[in-house]
Amino acid sequence: MNKYKHIYITLALVAFVSFGFVYYYMTLLNPGPEGHKKTAVIPPAQQTVTNNTKVYLLEQHEICKKYNLQCGTEVLLTGTARVDLNNLTKQELLAKYPQDAGWEISWMQEKIIIQHSLPGLCKEHSKRWHLRSDEKGEMVAVYLGPAQIKRAGGIVQKTNIRIKDLPTKLREKIETGKLEFLSWEELIGTLDSLDEYIRN
């Protein structure tokens, strides 16, 4: 009997270890009330503006943003306006800058971007014009903004110059938005040249 003693002891140890693994595995599958408490998702800490938070203002115009004109610049908020934001929670900041008034807040770890959307074009792109055919595609018209926004800036001036009366190269330039101007005087000079060409 003694010669089988070590075999019995080994079998007992294997049975004990196996029971331990089975019990541990079943506990993972069916955690009790305490197990649920340990695995419960803890809500993240409430975001708050601190002295170390850098706050930037970004003014973005809708047409510029839609056509990706890359004209918006972030400006670091300083002074009293910045100090007044300290200790505000994310919800309080959203209430101060509501979305329905055109505000959008991007909250990062130590940086906040407060973006304000405004209608139309920015000051820079409001000082550009381009030629394109009118809505009917018949007459040459002057449109506000760079050529890439096409007719989105609206008509500034209609002309009496018919698209079909122009030579092919000029028609193509107008239709593809190749005639863009940074100077109103240059624009008027071009229109005078087109008008004179048609009359001759």
PDB file of C-alpha atoms in Angstrom:
ATOM      1  CA  MET A   1       0.000   0.000   0.000  1.00  0.00           C
ATOM      2  CA  ASN A   2       2.886   2.280   0.855  1.00  0.00           C
ATOM      3  CA  LYS A   3       4.327   1.948  -2.621  1.00  0.00           C
ATOM      4  CA  TYR A   4       1.160   3.542  -4.071  1.00  0.00           C
ATOM      5  CA  LYS A   5       1.055   6.311  -1.483  1.00  0.00           C
ATOM      6  CA  HIS A   6       2.871   8.834  -3.654  1.00  0.00           C
ATOM      7  CA  ILE A   7       0.450   8.113  -6.517  1.00  0.00           C
ATOM      8  CA  TYR A   8      -2.585   8.866  -4.286  1.00  0.00           C
ATOM      9  CA  ILE A   9      -0.972  12.084  -3.085  1.00  0.00           C
ATOM     10  CA  THR A  10      -0.263  13.175  -6.678  1.00  0.00           C
ATOM     11  CA  LEU A  11      -3.845  12.425  -7.756  1.00  0.00           C
ATOM     12  CA  ALA A  12      -5.184  14.393  -4.774  1.00  0.00           C
ATOM     13  CA  LEU A  13      -3.038  17.418  -5.655  1.00  0.00           C
ATOM     14  CA  VAL A  14      -4.157  17.303  -9.290  1.00  0.00           C
ATOM     15  CA  ALA A  15      -7.805  17.106  -8.220  1.00  0.00           C
ATOM     16  CA  PHE A  16      -7.361  20.081  -5.849  1.00  0.00           C
ATOM     17  CA  VAL A  17      -5.641  22.245  -8.477  1.00  0.00           C
ATOM     18  CA  SER A  18      -8.271  21.325 -11.075  1.00  0.00           C
ATOM     19  CA  PHE A  19     -11.050  22.305  -8.677  1.00  0.00           C
ATOM     20  CA  GLY A  20      -9.321  25.622  -8.068  1.00  0.00           C
ATOM     21  CA  PHE A  21      -9.114  26.405 -11.798  1.00  0.00           C
ATOM     22  CA  VAL A  22     -12.752  25.429 -12.377  1.00  0.00           C
ATOM     23  CA  TYR A  23     -13.924  27.581  -9.456  1.00  0.00           C
ATOM     24  CA  TYR A  24     -11.899  30.582 -10.686  1.00  0.00           C
ATOM     25  CA  TYR A  25     -13.218  30.192 -14.240  1.00  0.00           C
ATOM     26  CA  MET A  26     -16.848  29.954 -13.089  1.00  0.00           C
ATOM     27  CA  THR A  27     -16.384  33.053 -10.926  1.00  0.00           C
ATOM     28  CA  LEU A  28     -15.287  35.039 -13.983  1.00  0.00           C
ATOM     29  CA  LEU A  29     -18.335  33.893 -15.961  1.00  0.00           C
ATOM     30  CA  ASN A  30     -20.834  34.576 -13.164  1.00  0.00           C
ATOM     31  CA  PRO A  31     -19.520  37.381 -10.929  1.00  0.00           C
ATOM     32  CA  GLY A  32     -21.569  38.092  -7.847  1.00  0.00           C
ATOM     33  CA  PRO A  33     -22.808  41.485  -6.708  1.00  0.00           C
ATOM     34  CA  GLU A  34     -19.327  42.384  -5.502  1.00  0.00           C
ATOM     35  CA  GLY A  35     -17.858  41.436  -8.881  1.00  0.00           C
ATOM     36  CA  HIS A  36     -20.220  43.867 -10.602  1.00  0.00           C
ATOM     37  CA  LYS A  37     -19.095  46.643  -8.308  1.00  0.00           C
ATOM     38  CA  LYS A  38     -15.456  46.031  -9.185  1.00  0.00           C
ATOM     39  CA  THR A  39     -16.063  46.069 -12.972  1.00  0.00           C
ATOM     40  CA  ALA A  40     -18.521  49.015 -13.019  1.00  0.00           C
ATOM     41  CA  VAL A  41     -17.542  51.827 -15.409  1.00  0.00           C
ATOM     42  CA  ILE A  42     -16.527  54.916 -13.479  1.00  0.00           C
ATOM     43  CA  PRO A  43     -17.614  58.134 -15.221  1.00  0.00           C
ATOM     44  CA  PRO A  44     -14.710  60.405 -16.264  1.00  0.00           C
ATOM     45  CA  ALA A  45     -13.864  63.390 -14.093  1.00  0.00           C
ATOM     46  CA  GLN A  46     -15.814  66.512 -15.002  1.00  0.00           C
ATOM     47  CA  GLN A  47     -13.797  68.695 -17.358  1.00  0.00           C
ATOM     48  CA  THR A  48     -12.989  72.112 -15.936  1.00  0.00           C
ATOM     49  CA  VAL A  49     -11.050  75.107 -17.242  1.00  0.00           C
ATOM     50  CA  THR A  50      -7.901  75.611 -15.162  1.00  0.00           C
ATOM     51  CA  ASN A  51      -5.089  78.180 -15.132  1.00  0.00           C
ATOM     52  CA  ASN A  52      -3.036  75.826 -17.287  1.00  0.00           C
ATOM     53  CA  THR A  53      -5.713  75.453 -19.986  1.00  0.00           C
ATOM     54  CA  LYS A  54      -4.878  77.310 -23.188  1.00  0.00           C
ATOM     55  CA  VAL A  55      -8.002  78.763 -24.771  1.00  0.00           C
ATOM     56  CA  TYR A  56      -8.018  79.770 -28.442  1.00  0.00           C
ATOM     57  CA  LEU A  57     -10.642  81.681 -30.420  1.00  0.00           C
ATOM     58  CA  LEU A  58     -11.193  80.746 -34.063  1.00  0.00           C
ATOM     59  CA  GLU A  59     -13.417  82.839 -36.318  1.00  0.00           C
ATOM     60  CA  GLN A  60     -14.542  80.822 -39.317  1.00  0.00           C
ATOM     61  CA  HIS A  61     -16.814  81.985 -42.131  1.00  0.00           C
ATOM     62  CA  GLU A  62     -19.252  79.447 -43.546  1.00  0.00           C
ATOM     63  CA  ILE A  63     -18.356  79.736 -47.245  1.00  0.00           C
ATOM     64  CA  CYS A  64     -14.629  79.707 -46.507  1.00  0.00           C
ATOM     65  CA  LYS A  65     -15.065  76.625 -44.361  1.00  0.00           C
ATOM     66  CA  LYS A  66     -17.275  74.843 -46.905  1.00  0.00           C
ATOM     67  CA  TYR A  67     -14.712  75.289 -49.680  1.00  0.00           C
ATOM     68  CA  ASN A  68     -11.719  74.679 -47.406  1.00  0.00           C
ATOM     69  CA  LEU A  69     -10.067  78.056 -48.072  1.00  0.00           C
ATOM     70  CA  GLN A  70      -7.817  77.660 -44.994  1.00  0.00           C
ATOM     71  CA  CYS A  71      -8.239  81.247 -43.821  1.00  0.00           C
ATOM     72  CA  GLY A  72      -9.235  80.773 -40.177  1.00  0.00           C
ATOM     73  CA  THR A  73      -6.516  81.471 -37.605  1.00  0.00           C
ATOM     74  CA  GLU A  74      -6.474  80.540 -33.933  1.00  0.00           C
ATOM     75  CA  VAL A  75      -5.931  83.460 -31.547  1.00  0.00           C
ATOM     76  CA  LEU A  76      -4.818  82.780 -27.967  1.00  0.00           C
ATOM     77  CA  LEU A  77      -7.309  84.274 -25.528  1.00  0.00           C
ATOM     78  CA  THR A  78      -5.670  86.430 -22.839  1.00  0.00           C
ATOM     79  CA  GLY A  79      -6.518  89.060 -20.239  1.00  0.00           C
ATOM     80  CA  THR A  80      -9.764  89.376 -18.323  1.00  0.00           C
ATOM     81  CA  ALA A  81     -11.758  87.463 -20.937  1.00  0.00           C
ATOM     82  CA  ARG A  82      -9.493  84.464 -20.366  1.00  0.00           C
ATOM     83  CA  VAL A  83      -9.465  84.709 -16.551  1.00  0.00           C
ATOM     84  CA  ASP A  84     -13.284  84.780 -16.519  1.00  0.00           C
ATOM     85  CA  LEU A  85     -13.315  81.248 -17.965  1.00  0.00           C
ATOM     86  CA  ASN A  86     -11.368  79.692 -15.095  1.00  0.00           C
ATOM     87  CA  ASN A  87     -13.213  77.014 -13.099  1.00  0.00           C
ATOM     88  CA  LEU A  88     -15.992  76.747 -15.694  1.00  0.00           C
ATOM     89  CA  THR A  89     -17.084  73.194 -16.436  1.00  0.00           C
ATOM     90  CA  LYS A  90     -17.603  71.922 -19.950  1.00  0.00           C
ATOM     91  CA  GLN A  91     -21.368  72.275 -19.556  1.00  0.00           C
ATOM     92  CA  GLU A  92     -21.030  75.870 -18.318  1.00  0.00           C
ATOM     93  CA  LEU A  93     -18.734  76.715 -21.223  1.00  0.00           C
ATOM     94  CA  LEU A  94     -21.271  75.285 -23.680  1.00  0.00           C
ATOM     95  CA  ALA A  95     -23.964  77.414 -22.059  1.00  0.00           C
ATOM     96  CA  LYS A  96     -21.779  80.525 -22.423  1.00  0.00           C
ATOM     97  CA  TYR A  97     -21.061  79.755 -26.081  1.00  0.00           C
ATOM     98  CA  PRO A  98     -24.241  78.028 -27.371  1.00  0.00           C
ATOM     99  CA  GLN A  99     -24.211  76.011 -30.571  1.00  0.00           C
ATOM    100  CA  ASP A 100     -27.402  77.649 -31.866  1.00  0.00           C
ATOM    101  CA  ALA A 101     -25.573  80.994 -31.861  1.00  0.00           C
ATOM    102  CA  GLY A 102     -22.868  79.642 -34.153  1.00  0.00           C
ATOM    103  CA  TRP A 103     -20.356  78.503 -31.531  1.00  0.00           C
ATOM    104  CA  GLU A 104     -18.489  75.194 -31.536  1.00  0.00           C
ATOM    105  CA  ILE A 105     -16.139  74.033 -28.767  1.00  0.00           C
ATOM    106  CA  SER A 106     -13.322  71.532 -29.235  1.00  0.00           C
ATOM    107  CA  TRP A 107     -12.088  70.375 -25.810  1.00  0.00           C
ATOM    108  CA  MET A 108      -8.678  68.704 -25.575  1.00  0.00           C
ATOM    109  CA  GLN A 109      -6.493  67.884 -22.562  1.00  0.00           C
ATOM    110  CA  GLU A 110      -4.869  71.254 -21.974  1.00  0.00           C
ATOM    111  CA  LYS A 111      -6.311  73.136 -24.945  1.00  0.00           C
ATOM    112  CA  ILE A 112      -9.744  74.454 -25.868  1.00  0.00           C
ATOM    113  CA  ILE A 113     -10.693  75.889 -29.272  1.00  0.00           C
ATOM    114  CA  ILE A 114     -13.808  78.066 -29.269  1.00  0.00           C
ATOM    115  CA  GLN A 115     -14.888  78.443 -32.883  1.00  0.00           C
ATOM    116  CA  HIS A 116     -17.446  80.968 -34.098  1.00  0.00           C
ATOM    117  CA  SER A 117     -19.098  80.411 -37.470  1.00  0.00           C
ATOM    118  CA  LEU A 118     -20.160  83.525 -39.361  1.00  0.00           C
ATOM    119  CA  PRO A 119     -22.060  83.781 -42.656  1.00  0.00           C
ATOM    120  CA  GLY A 120     -20.449  84.597 -45.970  1.00  0.00           C
ATOM    121  CA  LEU A 121     -16.758  85.124 -46.691  1.00  0.00           C
ATOM    122  CA  CYS A 122     -13.957  86.397 -44.487  1.00  0.00           C
ATOM    123  CA  LYS A 123     -12.432  89.860 -45.016  1.00  0.00           C
ATOM    124  CA  GLU A 124      -9.557  88.447 -47.052  1.00  0.00           C
ATOM    125  CA  HIS A 125     -11.704  86.518 -49.526  1.00  0.00           C
ATOM    126  CA  SER A 126     -14.334  89.265 -49.715  1.00  0.00           C
ATOM    127  CA  LYS A 127     -11.708  91.329 -51.549  1.00  0.00           C
ATOM    128  CA  ARG A 128     -11.534  88.925 -54.481  1.00  0.00           C
ATOM    129  CA  TRP A 129     -13.727  88.636 -57.553  1.00  0.00           C
ATOM    130  CA  HIS A 130     -13.953  86.353 -60.540  1.00  0.00           C
ATOM    131  CA  LEU A 131     -15.803  86.147 -63.847  1.00  0.00           C
ATOM    132  CA  ARG A 132     -18.250  83.383 -64.586  1.00  0.00           C
ATOM    133  CA  SER A 133     -21.406  82.990 -66.636  1.00  0.00           C
ATOM    134  CA  ASP A 134     -24.707  83.974 -65.032  1.00  0.00           C
ATOM    135  CA  GLU A 135     -27.266  81.425 -63.784  1.00  0.00           C
ATOM    136  CA  LYS A 136     -28.577  80.888 -67.308  1.00  0.00           C
ATOM    137  CA  GLY A 137     -25.090  80.461 -68.732  1.00  0.00           C
ATOM    138  CA  GLU A 138     -25.642  83.277 -71.225  1.00  0.00           C
ATOM    139  CA  MET A 139     -23.993  86.470 -69.938  1.00  0.00           C
ATOM    140  CA  VAL A 140     -20.670  87.246 -68.250  1.00  0.00           C
ATOM    141  CA  ALA A 141     -21.148  88.119 -64.585  1.00  0.00           C
ATOM    142  CA  VAL A 142     -18.893  89.223 -61.734  1.00  0.00           C
ATOM    143  CA  TYR A 143     -19.011  87.025 -58.638  1.00  0.00           C
ATOM    144  CA  LEU A 144     -17.688  87.765 -55.196  1.00  0.00           C
ATOM    145  CA  GLY A 145     -14.864  85.632 -53.830  1.00  0.00           C
ATOM    146  CA  PRO A 146     -12.170  83.397 -55.330  1.00  0.00           C
ATOM    147  CA  ALA A 147     -12.996  81.318 -58.403  1.00  0.00           C
ATOM    148  CA  GLN A 148     -13.001  78.007 -56.513  1.00  0.00           C
ATOM    149  CA  ILE A 149     -16.244  78.876 -54.683  1.00  0.00           C
ATOM    150  CA  LYS A 150     -17.958  79.330 -58.063  1.00  0.00           C
ATOM    151  CA  ARG A 151     -21.314  81.143 -57.589  1.00  0.00           C
ATOM    152  CA  ALA A 152     -21.505  80.754 -53.792  1.00  0.00           C
ATOM    153  CA  GLY A 153     -20.398  84.349 -53.127  1.00  0.00           C
ATOM    154  CA  GLY A 154     -23.245  85.803 -55.159  1.00  0.00           C
ATOM    155  CA  ILE A 155     -23.363  88.098 -58.191  1.00  0.00           C
ATOM    156  CA  VAL A 156     -21.792  91.514 -57.742  1.00  0.00           C
ATOM    157  CA  GLN A 157     -22.461  92.804 -61.232  1.00  0.00           C
ATOM    158  CA  LYS A 158     -24.109  91.561 -64.400  1.00  0.00           C
ATOM    159  CA  THR A 159     -22.765  92.602 -67.774  1.00  0.00           C
ATOM    160  CA  ASN A 160     -24.163  92.847 -71.291  1.00  0.00           C
ATOM    161  CA  ILE A 161     -21.388  90.612 -72.634  1.00  0.00           C
ATOM    162  CA  ARG A 162     -22.699  87.378 -74.112  1.00  0.00           C
ATOM    163  CA  ILE A 163     -20.592  84.291 -73.484  1.00  0.00           C
ATOM    164  CA  LYS A 164     -21.189  82.980 -77.029  1.00  0.00           C
ATOM    165  CA  ASP A 165     -19.781  86.203 -78.557  1.00  0.00           C
ATOM    166  CA  LEU A 166     -16.364  85.634 -76.987  1.00  0.00           C
ATOM    167  CA  PRO A 167     -13.549  83.596 -78.564  1.00  0.00           C
ATOM    168  CA  THR A 168     -13.211  79.987 -77.434  1.00  0.00           C
ATOM    169  CA  LYS A 169     -10.178  80.542 -75.174  1.00  0.00           C
ATOM    170  CA  LEU A 170     -11.858  83.390 -73.309  1.00  0.00           C
ATOM    171  CA  ARG A 171     -15.062  81.378 -72.896  1.00  0.00           C
ATOM    172  CA  GLU A 172     -13.090  78.475 -71.451  1.00  0.00           C
ATOM    173  CA  LYS A 173     -11.250  80.753 -69.007  1.00  0.00           C
ATOM    174  CA  ILE A 174     -14.510  82.215 -67.776  1.00  0.00           C
ATOM    175  CA  GLU A 175     -16.293  78.878 -67.459  1.00  0.00           C
ATOM    176  CA  THR A 176     -13.368  77.274 -65.608  1.00  0.00           C
ATOM    177  CA  GLY A 177     -12.859  80.243 -63.298  1.00  0.00           C
ATOM    178  CA  LYS A 178      -9.454  81.259 -64.604  1.00  0.00           C
ATOM    179  CA  LEU A 179     -10.215  84.983 -64.550  1.00  0.00           C
ATOM    180  CA  GLU A 180      -9.819  85.938 -60.875  1.00  0.00           C
ATOM    181  CA  PHE A 181      -8.946  89.420 -59.607  1.00  0.00           C
ATOM    182  CA  LEU A 182      -7.480  90.951 -56.449  1.00  0.00           C
ATOM    183  CA  SER A 183      -8.091  94.474 -57.744  1.00  0.00           C
ATOM    184  CA  TRP A 184     -11.470  95.941 -58.706  1.00  0.00           C
ATOM    185  CA  GLU A 185      -9.750  98.321 -61.111  1.00  0.00           C
ATOM    186  CA  GLU A 186      -8.117  95.415 -62.926  1.00  0.00           C
ATOM    187  CA  LEU A 187     -11.476  93.651 -63.099  1.00  0.00           C
ATOM    188  CA  ILE A 188     -13.205  96.690 -64.638  1.00  0.00           C
ATOM    189  CA  GLY A 189     -10.337  97.055 -67.116  1.00  0.00           C
ATOM    190  CA  THR A 190     -10.809  93.424 -68.206  1.00  0.00           C
ATOM    191  CA  LEU A 191     -14.565  93.910 -68.667  1.00  0.00           C
ATOM    192  CA  ASP A 192     -13.922  97.027 -70.760  1.00  0.00           C
ATOM    193  CA  SER A 193     -11.544  95.022 -72.940  1.00  0.00           C
ATOM    194  CA  LEU A 194     -14.107  92.243 -73.437  1.00  0.00           C
ATOM    195  CA  ASP A 195     -16.824  94.735 -74.269  1.00  0.00           C
ATOM    196  CA  GLU A 196     -14.584  96.523 -76.756  1.00  0.00           C
ATOM    197  CA  TYR A 197     -13.620  93.196 -78.351  1.00  0.00           C
ATOM    198  CA  ILE A 198     -17.293  92.328 -78.963  1.00  0.00           C
ATOM    199  CA  ARG A 199     -18.097  95.736 -80.453  1.00  0.00           C
ATOM    200  CA  ASN A 200     -15.233  95.458 -82.875  1.00  0.00           C
TER     201      ASN A 200
END
